Amino acid sequence: MIKRYFPILTWGRSYSRTALEADLVAAVIVTIMLIPQSLAYALLAGLPAEVGLYASIAPLIAYTLLGTSRTLAVGPVAVASLMTAAAVGEIAARGTPEYLGAAIALAFLSGLMLLAMGVLRLGFISAFLSHPVISGFITASGILIAASQIKHLTGIEANGKTLPEIVSGLVENIATLNLPTLVIGTLAAAFLFWSRKGLQPLLLARGLRPGLARLGARTAPVLAVAVTILLSWGLGLSDYGVRIVGQVPAGLPVPALPPLDLGLWADLAMPALLLSVVGYVESISVAQTLAAKRRQRIDPDQELIALGGANIGSALSGGFPVTGGFARSVVNFDAGAETPAAGAFTAIGMALATLTLTPALFHLPQATLAATIIVAVLTLVDLPAIRRTLAYSRGDGMAMLATILVTLGAGVESGIGAGVILSIAMHLWRTSRPHYAILGQVPGTEHFRNIRRHRVVTVPQVLSIRVDESLYFPNARFLEDMLYGRVAAEPAIRHVVLNCPAINFIDSSALEALEAMNQHLKDAGVALHLSEVKGPVMDRLTRSDLITHLTGRIFLTQFDALAALAPEITHQTLSASRQDTTR
């Protein structure tokens, strides 16, 4: 039981010097990447810069103890920061102690929810967020985040929670644009964009080894921070209206309980649940993708516990909600991290940075952090996915498009809520009108196929029908109406064979519908038969009255059904030469 909840007791027993060296190298690289990101994401969440540093220490240690992914890098991320700002901004004003307290409480509440979901094995809840909805939400969030940082990049005084509000504020206050801020922000963004693809080849061309060149490319954000700090300090840019980070308190966070205000917790309950589910889906997707590349296994329920512990650790150390980050996890993976201990070493690096580097951050322009955020989040934007999804599934594409539009126009909580509701509604609509096929026998074989797609032989007195969906309350009436219509249109029918290989479940409403159909068909002189019923479905049916009163029989295969109900036709087609069919 202890090993189950603390995976470190399993992988830690075989921890080697080779793994230690690999984890230390990965930790150095991720720490360099995390320092500017933690500062930037704290400001994105509307919090003091040092809160980002605090949220990058205790959560990483907690995940090291509890996590099952060898390479997932936990910490502040863009989407969680945006959701934090949206949730807490409804409760308190930015810059106030109440705002910080609400952010800490949000992390604590989210951690408790994730922990409870993990203990109760409720990871399936994340299934209510389909991939198109998550993809649309992340794309819209990336656009919102990038748009919200333009004010820091240009010095324009503008606020807003939705894209129309942000754009309107920027246009109305264009006169407040600060030229030095624009220059330094644009140069920082241009350098960061170029460094993603251009810096490593340049370093390789200068003779650096591939490993050092890759490390050098990863340090681009730190280089941008260092250079702009020197420029800001040397040129006195703050005197020209360039906003700087200012005083960042040195020292480690002091452990403390979050605000224990039941009214505050009630206000944060729904945002915390949405943040928990979205963060978990994002984390588990990254963790499973990276684990598959090394043929490793991830425990989804334990990941809930690990993320819950990370968020509780963040709250107790004065941080805000955290989750697994895609970019940092990929860097951690590429850098060769062998175990979750890389996260603990990263936490040590962040603690040292908190103790020693904070005085140097005083002159850091906020425009540099805005550029860091914009460059990071634009990789999340995938607008071509809308066209791909619409081409494959119109319903999923509409859910994705609606999520994007509502998120941009009404905010993050409304957007993801609309996406979930629309996804569930589309699922209910699709399954309420399931695909069905009238079957005929492929000549010369024991196979049965759709009469509309294949050249097959049918028997007038036998209606063979396959329903390609489990039977439950939304589609029970559809099945009744469809069968009654077919029987009424074809007076020769004496047997209806319901072919069931695609039916995985029959709920009580559908069972009642089947019992009614059995009786109504009996009154019309038609027998109802079943074929190819799956074992678990059959187990449930045997506990019902349907089997006792069934007017027909239950056959192992569709061929057995036709062999019993129309033996002369079946044997003729089986002995005939096989004809060409189209699939």
mmCIF file of N, CA, C and O in Angstrom, residues 230-242 363:
data_model
loop_
_atom_site.group_PDB
_atom_site.id
_atom_site.type_symbol
_atom_site.label_atom_id
_atom_site.label_comp_id
_atom_site.label_asym_id
_atom_site.label_seq_id
_atom_site.Cartn_x
_atom_site.Cartn_y
_atom_site.Cartn_z
ATOM 1 N N LEU A 230 20.547 44.252 -17.890
ATOM 2 C CA LEU A 230 21.702 45.139 -18.010
ATOM 3 C C LEU A 230 21.333 46.420 -18.752
ATOM 4 O O LEU A 230 21.750 47.530 -18.360
ATOM 5 N N LEU A 231 20.548 46.299 -19.831
ATOM 6 C CA LEU A 231 20.122 47.471 -20.575
ATOM 7 C C LEU A 231 19.240 48.386 -19.712
ATOM 8 O O LEU A 231 19.397 49.610 -19.709
ATOM 9 N N SER A 232 18.318 47.756 -18.990
ATOM 10 C CA SER A 232 17.412 48.525 -18.139
ATOM 11 C C SER A 232 18.177 49.258 -17.047
ATOM 12 O O SER A 232 17.902 50.430 -16.746
ATOM 13 N N TRP A 233 19.138 48.569 -16.462
ATOM 14 C CA TRP A 233 19.926 49.182 -15.384
ATOM 15 C C TRP A 233 20.873 50.256 -15.929
ATOM 16 O O TRP A 233 20.956 51.362 -15.407
ATOM 17 N N GLY A 234 21.555 49.916 -17.033
ATOM 18 C CA GLY A 234 22.556 50.835 -17.571
ATOM 19 C C GLY A 234 21.956 52.077 -18.186
ATOM 20 O O GLY A 234 22.535 53.176 -18.071
ATOM 21 N N LEU A 235 20.818 51.944 -18.838
ATOM 22 C CA LEU A 235 20.199 53.084 -19.517
ATOM 23 C C LEU A 235 19.137 53.765 -18.671
ATOM 24 O O LEU A 235 18.549 54.768 -19.108
ATOM 25 N N GLY A 236 18.866 53.196 -17.491
ATOM 26 C CA GLY A 236 17.833 53.783 -16.630
ATOM 27 C C GLY A 236 16.477 53.799 -17.310
ATOM 28 O O GLY A 236 15.767 54.819 -17.286
ATOM 29 N N LEU A 237 16.103 52.674 -17.920
ATOM 30 C CA LEU A 237 14.868 52.621 -18.713
ATOM 31 C C LEU A 237 13.618 52.886 -17.876
ATOM 32 O O LEU A 237 12.603 53.350 -18.405
ATOM 33 N N SER A 238 13.672 52.589 -16.600
ATOM 34 C CA SER A 238 12.488 52.838 -15.764
ATOM 35 C C SER A 238 12.151 54.320 -15.711
ATOM 36 O O SER A 238 10.996 54.704 -15.506
ATOM 37 N N ASP A 239 13.178 55.178 -15.924
ATOM 38 C CA ASP A 239 12.929 56.619 -15.942
ATOM 39 C C ASP A 239 12.191 57.048 -17.208
ATOM 40 O O ASP A 239 11.660 58.167 -17.268
ATOM 41 N N TYR A 240 12.171 56.184 -18.212
ATOM 42 C CA TYR A 240 11.492 56.482 -19.477
ATOM 43 C C TYR A 240 10.155 55.746 -19.599
ATOM 44 O O TYR A 240 9.628 55.597 -20.689
ATOM 45 N N GLY A 241 9.643 55.281 -18.487
ATOM 46 C CA GLY A 241 8.325 54.658 -18.480
ATOM 47 C C GLY A 241 8.315 53.162 -18.703
ATOM 48 O O GLY A 241 7.237 52.567 -18.829
ATOM 49 N N VAL A 242 9.489 52.529 -18.755
ATOM 50 C CA VAL A 242 9.546 51.075 -18.919
ATOM 51 C C VAL A 242 9.282 50.431 -17.562
ATOM 52 O O VAL A 242 10.004 50.689 -16.584
ATOM 53 N N HIS A 363 15.708 45.166 -11.941
ATOM 54 C CA HIS A 363 15.619 45.968 -13.156
ATOM 55 C C HIS A 363 15.091 45.178 -14.364
ATOM 56 O O HIS A 363 15.152 45.689 -15.488
#
